[in-house]
Structure formats: C-alpha cells, structure tokens
Amino acid sequence: MLVTHRCLPPRDEHLASFDRWLTPKLDAINDPDQRRLIERYSRWHLKRRLRDQARTAPVTAGAFVRAKQHLTVATQFLHWLGNRGRRLDECTQHDIDAWFGNGTTTRQHANNFLYWAIRQRLVRNITLPLPTSRTSPLASEDEHLNTLRALLLHDTLPAAHRAIGLMLVLFDQPLSRIVQLRTDQLRDGPDGLQVSFGSDRLYVPEPATAVIRVHLTARPGLNTPANPTSQLLFPGFMPGHPMHVHAVANILRAIDIRPLAARSRAWLQMIREAPPSVLANALGISATTAMRYAERAGTDYLAYASIAKR
C-alpha cells in the first residue's frame, strides 16, 4: 500500500520474492564448493536475467518459477554428482548420460545450469542431449463442453474466476495475460460485449457475457485503501496487483479444468471459424505459436493469404 501511494519506491515483487527464497536454499547446501557454485550461478545468471527483464517490464510468474526450477535442479545435480565422487570440473559424458537417462523429466532443467557451466569453462568435453519436445495436452470435445458448462453454471465459484476461465477456454489466452487485463480492454455496447487481447476487439459470445457483466458489477479486491480506483479487471488483495496467476490456476484445477488442455482445444475450435493468421493478430499471439497449432489442426498458417489477395 505504501508503494501504491508512493511513500516507498516501487519494486518488482517476483524479483524480491526470488531473493527471499534464495537465502534459505543456499543455507541448506552443506558442501561449501557446491554452495559457491550455486551462489555464483544464481547471482550472475539467474538473477541477472530477472533484473534485465525487470528493467523493461515486471518479471512474469513464469520467469520466476523457471528460475526457481533451474536453481533447484542445479542443486540436485551437484549433490547427485558429489554422491558419485565427482566435482563439477570432473564431470564426464558418462555422468551426463546417467543423469539424463534416469529419473523424471524435471532433470532437463539442469540443462540451463550445465550450458552456463560450459560457457564459464567450469566443465569441458561434454555434450548435452537435445530437450525432448512435448505436445501440449488437448482437452476432448466432451471435456471442452463440460468445462464451459461448469463455468457458466457453477453455484459456488466466484464470478471473477468463472470469467477468467471463460476467457481461457473461449479465446486461448494464458492465465498470466488474462489476470493482467484492464477495464479499458472491455467495451460493452448495443452490439454486445467486446474484449481486446491484440490488435482487434473480439465479441464475447452469449451467455458468457452474463458472467463477465456480473463480475464487472462487483469486482473483488476494491475494498482496500489502495484499490478503490483500480483499473485492473481482476484486482488482487495486494494493492496495485492483479490476482495471482498460480492461485487462479489452482482454483480452476480444483474443479477439473486443465488450463493448458483447455487452451489447446480453444485454438482448434477457433480456427474452424477464422484463418489462423488473422487469429494470431487478434489474440496477440506469435506467428510461431499460431503455426504450431495450425499444423496440429491440419491447417496451413498462410493458406488464406492467396484468398485474401483476391
């Protein structure tokens, strides 16, 4: 609240949270050599990247979580290597193959640390495996319809979370972008309710408009001293900040909504009605992402170009 009222200078909350999280993680490392390596890696690589991002825009929740994952798995790798009787500068290709050949897929997060170590010449003569490409989960048609039905008719889920869920399954938007929406990105007129994610405004279909309008009449989080005039569409309990993306995701999962699977199905539904290249501009997503989903649906991203020129 003091930051919002300019009594204290602004700070990046995710960057500050990473600093608070890092200290006990370092304290828990017993081996002094391993601790020095992890501290060096966190300071000159992970934290520097987060600070670079914070100079132009707030650190995203995704970047914050990835930094934590990279450091956690790097610590696990060094501990595992130490149990094999080796320091990092003694790491061999046999060790690398053993690490990536066993265990869970989360071991791939060690790639970030190992590439950094190679650039710093802390380890030599090793080759890292290419990361395994994973296809995004896809909700079935029945699951998609059940998700829409649940969001439209749920008795106890707050209107804010229902509105976020509907934008997720109708417009293929990541939760991190939805919670950052501002009220001026909505326009309610005689022709209906419109929302802007990219260069164009999109009509919200009925009856989803009814849920969003209910939310607009009673947005939560506005009863604090710092939030009464907030322009955030989904204000959170922390002054000046939107709802936390992870909290929203957990609430949706609690009613059996899989955010990634729902987004994939939403895209496949939309390309039945409009060219993927047009949707990419309207939804504010990259051409690469549009092409990937178009290929998954058997549609050429540029297939409509020649038709548009006629």
Tab-separated table of C-alpha atoms in Angstrom:
chain	number	residue	atom	x	y	z
A	1	MET	CA	0.000	0.000	0.000
A	2	LEU	CA	2.884	2.374	0.758
A	3	VAL	CA	4.341	1.666	-2.683
A	4	THR	CA	0.971	2.317	-4.325
A	5	HIS	CA	0.691	5.679	-2.547
A	6	ARG	CA	4.339	6.487	-3.482
A	7	CYS	CA	5.571	6.547	0.097
A	8	LEU	CA	8.065	3.840	-0.855
A	9	PRO	CA	9.776	3.343	-4.218
A	10	PRO	CA	8.281	0.629	-6.429
A	11	ARG	CA	9.929	-2.775	-6.583
A	12	ASP	CA	9.458	-5.924	-8.614
A	13	GLU	CA	7.637	-8.355	-6.346
A	14	HIS	CA	8.805	-11.507	-8.136
A	15	LEU	CA	12.402	-10.344	-8.038
A	16	ALA	CA	12.104	-9.594	-4.325
A	17	SER	CA	10.445	-12.975	-3.731
A	18	PHE	CA	13.286	-14.739	-5.522
A	19	ASP	CA	15.820	-13.049	-3.219
A	20	ARG	CA	13.852	-14.128	-0.141
A	21	TRP	CA	13.508	-17.682	-1.472
A	22	LEU	CA	17.191	-17.939	-2.414
A	23	THR	CA	18.733	-17.330	1.001
A	24	PRO	CA	17.412	-20.463	2.784
A	25	LYS	CA	18.105	-22.546	-0.355
A	26	LEU	CA	21.775	-21.560	-0.208
A	27	ASP	CA	21.927	-22.079	3.554
A	28	ALA	CA	20.678	-25.647	3.075
A	29	ILE	CA	23.692	-26.614	0.907
A	30	ASN	CA	26.268	-28.244	3.181
A	31	ASP	CA	29.117	-28.641	0.721
A	32	PRO	CA	30.973	-25.287	0.540
A	33	ASP	CA	32.174	-25.830	-3.052
A	34	GLN	CA	28.666	-26.643	-4.244
A	35	ARG	CA	27.270	-23.636	-2.411
A	36	ARG	CA	29.799	-21.299	-4.031
A	37	LEU	CA	28.893	-22.651	-7.470
A	38	ILE	CA	25.159	-22.300	-6.915
A	39	GLU	CA	25.564	-18.805	-5.464
A	40	ARG	CA	27.653	-17.774	-8.475
A	41	TYR	CA	25.126	-19.300	-10.880
A	42	SER	CA	22.189	-17.608	-9.174
A	43	ARG	CA	23.843	-14.192	-8.929
A	44	TRP	CA	25.478	-13.892	-12.341
A	45	HIS	CA	22.987	-15.813	-14.431
A	46	LEU	CA	19.521	-16.307	-12.949
A	47	LYS	CA	19.227	-13.051	-11.005
A	48	ARG	CA	20.857	-11.043	-13.776
A	49	ARG	CA	18.281	-12.309	-16.278
A	50	LEU	CA	15.451	-11.476	-13.896
A	51	ARG	CA	16.866	-7.982	-13.311
A	52	ASP	CA	17.216	-7.418	-17.062
A	53	GLN	CA	13.549	-8.303	-17.508
A	54	ALA	CA	12.513	-6.094	-14.595
A	55	ARG	CA	14.094	-3.045	-16.274
A	56	THR	CA	11.509	-3.086	-19.071
A	57	ALA	CA	8.519	-4.906	-17.560
A	58	PRO	CA	7.548	-6.738	-14.380
A	59	VAL	CA	9.095	-10.178	-14.007
A	60	THR	CA	6.464	-12.679	-15.072
A	61	ALA	CA	5.270	-15.517	-12.887
A	62	GLY	CA	6.594	-17.966	-15.482
A	63	ALA	CA	10.100	-16.493	-15.416
A	64	PHE	CA	10.067	-16.513	-11.616
A	65	VAL	CA	9.053	-20.189	-11.462
A	66	ARG	CA	11.582	-21.207	-14.138
A	67	ALA	CA	14.412	-19.524	-12.236
A	68	LYS	CA	13.448	-21.433	-9.095
A	69	GLN	CA	13.239	-24.710	-11.029
A	70	HIS	CA	16.612	-24.173	-12.674
A	71	LEU	CA	18.325	-23.456	-9.373
A	72	THR	CA	16.619	-26.327	-7.533
A	73	VAL	CA	17.546	-28.897	-10.182
A	74	ALA	CA	21.093	-27.499	-10.463
A	75	THR	CA	21.495	-28.043	-6.718
A	76	GLN	CA	20.133	-31.583	-7.063
A	77	PHE	CA	22.553	-32.299	-9.924
A	78	LEU	CA	25.612	-31.168	-7.960
A	79	HIS	CA	24.505	-33.210	-4.947
A	80	TRP	CA	23.970	-36.259	-7.184
A	81	LEU	CA	27.363	-35.732	-8.814
A	82	GLY	CA	29.005	-35.440	-5.400
A	83	ASN	CA	27.498	-38.766	-4.347
A	84	ARG	CA	29.269	-40.270	-7.371
A	85	GLY	CA	32.541	-38.947	-6.013
A	86	ARG	CA	32.991	-36.161	-8.567
A	87	ARG	CA	33.239	-32.384	-8.574
A	88	LEU	CA	31.767	-30.364	-11.425
A	89	ASP	CA	35.148	-29.976	-13.162
A	90	GLU	CA	35.476	-33.779	-13.081
A	91	CYS	CA	32.088	-34.385	-14.704
A	92	THR	CA	32.284	-36.777	-17.681
A	93	GLN	CA	29.984	-37.634	-20.549
A	94	HIS	CA	29.158	-40.865	-18.734
A	95	ASP	CA	27.851	-38.810	-15.791
A	96	ILE	CA	25.754	-36.629	-18.098
A	97	ASP	CA	24.257	-39.679	-19.823
A	98	ALA	CA	23.474	-41.282	-16.462
A	99	TRP	CA	21.794	-38.113	-15.145
A	100	PHE	CA	19.545	-37.561	-18.149
A	101	GLY	CA	18.959	-41.267	-18.775
A	102	ASN	CA	17.332	-41.867	-15.381
A	103	GLY	CA	14.862	-40.031	-13.204
A	104	THR	CA	11.993	-37.744	-14.119
A	105	THR	CA	11.705	-35.222	-16.951
A	106	THR	CA	12.389	-32.409	-14.470
A	107	ARG	CA	16.075	-33.342	-14.788
A	108	GLN	CA	16.027	-31.451	-18.099
A	109	HIS	CA	16.083	-28.226	-16.057
A	110	ALA	CA	19.758	-28.982	-15.334
A	111	ASN	CA	20.466	-28.033	-18.964
A	112	ASN	CA	20.333	-24.351	-18.071
A	113	PHE	CA	22.995	-24.746	-15.369
A	114	LEU	CA	25.191	-27.004	-17.500
A	115	TYR	CA	25.127	-24.669	-20.519
A	116	TRP	CA	26.135	-21.850	-18.179
A	117	ALA	CA	28.927	-24.011	-16.729
A	118	ILE	CA	30.199	-24.820	-20.235
A	119	ARG	CA	30.296	-21.114	-21.161
A	120	GLN	CA	32.161	-20.386	-17.923
A	121	ARG	CA	34.602	-23.230	-18.711
A	122	LEU	CA	33.747	-24.929	-15.440
A	123	VAL	CA	33.147	-28.207	-17.240
A	124	ARG	CA	34.598	-29.494	-20.523
A	125	ASN	CA	34.212	-32.237	-23.093
A	126	ILE	CA	30.547	-32.950	-22.507
A	127	THR	CA	27.591	-32.887	-24.880
A	128	LEU	CA	24.097	-32.233	-23.597
A	129	PRO	CA	21.089	-34.052	-25.055
A	130	LEU	CA	18.550	-32.065	-27.002
A	131	PRO	CA	15.482	-31.247	-24.893
A	132	THR	CA	12.552	-33.536	-25.500
A	133	SER	CA	9.764	-31.728	-27.307
A	134	ARG	CA	6.403	-32.121	-25.670
A	135	THR	CA	2.998	-31.669	-27.258
A	136	SER	CA	0.617	-29.545	-25.245
A	137	PRO	CA	-2.231	-31.564	-23.716
A	138	LEU	CA	-5.506	-31.323	-25.576
A	139	ALA	CA	-8.946	-31.419	-23.990
A	140	SER	CA	-11.500	-33.591	-25.745
A	141	GLU	CA	-14.696	-32.165	-27.225
A	142	ASP	CA	-16.681	-33.528	-24.291
A	143	GLU	CA	-14.229	-32.095	-21.773
A	144	HIS	CA	-14.407	-28.719	-23.539
A	145	LEU	CA	-18.216	-28.679	-23.350
A	146	ASN	CA	-18.207	-29.817	-19.717
A	147	THR	CA	-15.718	-27.055	-18.860
A	148	LEU	CA	-17.928	-24.411	-20.464
A	149	ARG	CA	-20.968	-25.790	-18.687
A	150	ALA	CA	-19.189	-25.756	-15.333
A	151	LEU	CA	-18.021	-22.156	-15.755
A	152	LEU	CA	-21.444	-20.937	-16.840
A	153	LEU	CA	-23.495	-22.758	-14.222
A	154	HIS	CA	-21.206	-23.248	-11.211
A	155	ASP	CA	-23.036	-22.424	-7.983
A	156	THR	CA	-20.154	-21.529	-5.681
A	157	LEU	CA	-17.236	-20.449	-7.891
A	158	PRO	CA	-16.899	-16.617	-7.743
A	159	ALA	CA	-17.810	-14.701	-10.895
A	160	ALA	CA	-14.216	-13.450	-11.216
A	161	HIS	CA	-12.818	-16.974	-11.538
A	162	ARG	CA	-15.642	-18.008	-13.851
A	163	ALA	CA	-14.898	-15.003	-16.082
A	164	ILE	CA	-11.183	-15.829	-16.164
A	165	GLY	CA	-11.957	-19.445	-17.004
A	166	LEU	CA	-14.285	-18.439	-19.827
A	167	MET	CA	-11.640	-16.195	-21.412
A	168	LEU	CA	-9.235	-19.109	-21.143
A	169	VAL	CA	-11.464	-21.640	-22.916
A	170	LEU	CA	-13.019	-19.236	-25.413
A	171	PHE	CA	-10.003	-17.198	-26.531
A	172	ASP	CA	-6.938	-19.398	-25.889
A	173	GLN	CA	-5.390	-16.830	-23.553
A	174	PRO	CA	-2.779	-17.722	-20.906
A	175	LEU	CA	-3.839	-17.046	-17.351
A	176	SER	CA	-0.856	-14.713	-16.912
A	177	ARG	CA	-2.282	-12.422	-19.596
A	178	ILE	CA	-5.906	-12.685	-18.502
A	179	VAL	CA	-5.251	-11.578	-14.920
A	180	GLN	CA	-3.369	-8.512	-16.261
A	181	LEU	CA	-6.364	-7.275	-18.268
A	182	ARG	CA	-7.572	-3.736	-17.592
A	183	THR	CA	-11.132	-2.482	-17.632
A	184	ASP	CA	-10.481	-0.367	-20.748
A	185	GLN	CA	-9.822	-3.589	-22.680
A	186	LEU	CA	-13.536	-4.355	-22.387
A	187	ARG	CA	-16.208	-2.468	-24.296
A	188	ASP	CA	-19.887	-3.058	-23.638
A	189	GLY	CA	-22.224	-1.568	-26.228
A	190	PRO	CA	-25.508	-2.142	-28.051
A	191	ASP	CA	-23.899	-4.799	-30.235
A	192	GLY	CA	-22.569	-6.780	-27.290
A	193	LEU	CA	-19.519	-7.149	-25.083
A	194	GLN	CA	-16.087	-6.934	-26.723
A	195	VAL	CA	-12.625	-7.718	-25.363
A	196	SER	CA	-9.214	-6.734	-26.732
A	197	PHE	CA	-6.204	-9.065	-26.426
A	198	GLY	CA	-4.307	-7.944	-29.525
A	199	SER	CA	-4.874	-5.591	-32.434
A	200	ASP	CA	-8.621	-6.217	-32.763
A	201	ARG	CA	-11.622	-6.428	-30.498
A	202	LEU	CA	-13.401	-9.761	-30.225
A	203	TYR	CA	-17.045	-10.301	-29.343
A	204	VAL	CA	-17.707	-12.343	-26.230
A	205	PRO	CA	-20.425	-14.885	-27.047
A	206	GLU	CA	-23.553	-15.282	-25.011
A	207	PRO	CA	-24.118	-16.485	-22.324
A	208	ALA	CA	-20.500	-15.870	-21.256
A	209	THR	CA	-21.223	-12.127	-21.388
A	210	ALA	CA	-23.649	-12.511	-18.484
A	211	VAL	CA	-20.932	-13.960	-16.238
A	212	ILE	CA	-18.443	-11.205	-17.126
A	213	ARG	CA	-21.047	-8.499	-16.554
A	214	VAL	CA	-21.834	-9.933	-13.123
A	215	HIS	CA	-18.123	-9.729	-12.321
A	216	LEU	CA	-17.933	-6.124	-13.564
A	217	THR	CA	-20.709	-5.028	-11.227
A	218	ALA	CA	-18.888	-6.342	-8.158
A	219	ARG	CA	-15.166	-6.666	-8.815
A	220	PRO	CA	-13.440	-8.109	-5.724
A	221	GLY	CA	-10.407	-6.552	-4.097
A	222	LEU	CA	-11.661	-2.956	-4.326
A	223	ASN	CA	-12.414	-2.529	-0.634
A	224	THR	CA	-8.828	-1.801	0.406
A	225	PRO	CA	-7.400	1.714	0.882
A	226	ALA	CA	-5.184	1.340	-2.205
A	227	ASN	CA	-7.553	-0.362	-4.644
A	228	PRO	CA	-10.860	1.556	-4.829
A	229	THR	CA	-9.978	3.148	-8.187
A	230	SER	CA	-8.037	0.208	-9.629
A	231	GLN	CA	-8.304	-0.179	-13.406
A	232	LEU	CA	-7.366	-3.852	-13.223
A	233	LEU	CA	-10.153	-6.100	-14.411
A	234	PHE	CA	-9.186	-8.724	-11.831
A	235	PRO	CA	-7.616	-6.828	-8.900
A	236	GLY	CA	-5.959	-8.925	-6.230
A	237	PHE	CA	-5.688	-8.490	-2.499
A	238	MET	CA	-2.228	-6.920	-2.751
A	239	PRO	CA	-2.633	-3.216	-3.611
A	240	GLY	CA	-1.878	-2.417	-7.238
A	241	HIS	CA	-1.533	-6.066	-8.254
A	242	PRO	CA	-3.912	-8.436	-10.050
A	243	MET	CA	-4.997	-11.834	-8.821
A	244	HIS	CA	-2.090	-14.239	-8.538
A	245	VAL	CA	-1.924	-16.471	-11.578
A	246	HIS	CA	-0.951	-19.578	-9.603
A	247	ALA	CA	-3.826	-19.146	-7.163
A	248	VAL	CA	-6.268	-18.817	-10.059
A	249	ALA	CA	-4.817	-21.898	-11.781
A	250	ASN	CA	-5.179	-23.950	-8.593
A	251	ILE	CA	-8.808	-22.922	-8.194
A	252	LEU	CA	-9.599	-23.912	-11.784
A	253	ARG	CA	-7.822	-27.246	-11.397
A	254	ALA	CA	-9.870	-27.887	-8.274
A	255	ILE	CA	-12.982	-28.044	-10.478
A	256	ASP	CA	-11.204	-30.299	-13.021
A	257	ILE	CA	-10.246	-27.605	-15.535
A	258	ARG	CA	-6.812	-28.176	-17.101
A	259	PRO	CA	-5.618	-24.734	-18.289
A	260	LEU	CA	-3.155	-25.912	-20.968
A	261	ALA	CA	-5.505	-28.556	-22.343
A	262	ALA	CA	-8.385	-26.054	-22.390
A	263	ARG	CA	-6.291	-23.502	-24.289
A	264	SER	CA	-5.270	-26.040	-26.941
A	265	ARG	CA	-8.885	-27.035	-27.537
A	266	ALA	CA	-9.932	-23.376	-27.693
A	267	TRP	CA	-7.473	-22.718	-30.520
A	268	LEU	CA	-8.680	-25.720	-32.522
A	269	GLN	CA	-12.246	-24.521	-32.078
A	270	MET	CA	-11.415	-21.002	-33.282
A	271	ILE	CA	-9.538	-21.940	-36.452
A	272	ARG	CA	-12.714	-23.550	-37.712
A	273	GLU	CA	-14.164	-20.050	-37.946
A	274	ALA	CA	-11.233	-17.821	-38.964
A	275	PRO	CA	-7.773	-18.082	-40.588
A	276	PRO	CA	-5.012	-18.761	-38.043
A	277	SER	CA	-3.001	-15.783	-39.326
A	278	VAL	CA	-5.929	-13.468	-38.564
A	279	LEU	CA	-6.482	-15.045	-35.151
A	280	ALA	CA	-2.806	-14.589	-34.289
A	281	ASN	CA	-3.146	-10.816	-34.697
A	282	ALA	CA	-6.484	-10.629	-32.910
A	283	LEU	CA	-5.376	-12.733	-29.968
A	284	GLY	CA	-1.923	-11.179	-29.655
A	285	ILE	CA	-0.007	-14.446	-30.023
A	286	SER	CA	3.137	-15.090	-32.028
A	287	ALA	CA	3.184	-16.410	-35.582
A	288	THR	CA	5.250	-19.376	-34.356
A	289	THR	CA	2.569	-20.380	-31.876
A	290	ALA	CA	-0.151	-19.927	-34.487
A	291	MET	CA	1.736	-22.092	-36.960
A	292	ARG	CA	2.243	-24.827	-34.387
A	293	TYR	CA	-1.455	-25.012	-33.559
A	294	ALA	CA	-2.458	-24.711	-37.208
A	295	GLU	CA	-0.248	-27.676	-38.079
A	296	ARG	CA	-1.740	-29.635	-35.213
A	297	ALA	CA	-5.193	-28.966	-36.633
A	298	GLY	CA	-4.093	-29.761	-40.200
A	299	THR	CA	-4.390	-26.117	-41.290
A	300	ASP	CA	-1.756	-24.089	-43.121
A	301	TYR	CA	-0.995	-20.802	-41.333
A	302	LEU	CA	-0.602	-18.974	-44.673
A	303	ALA	CA	-3.283	-20.883	-46.556
A	304	TYR	CA	-5.601	-17.889	-46.614
A	305	ALA	CA	-3.047	-15.441	-47.978
A	306	SER	CA	-3.845	-16.035	-51.637
A	307	ILE	CA	-7.585	-15.862	-50.919
A	308	ALA	CA	-7.151	-12.542	-49.088
A	309	LYS	CA	-5.453	-11.023	-52.124
A	310	ARG	CA	-8.319	-11.828	-54.495
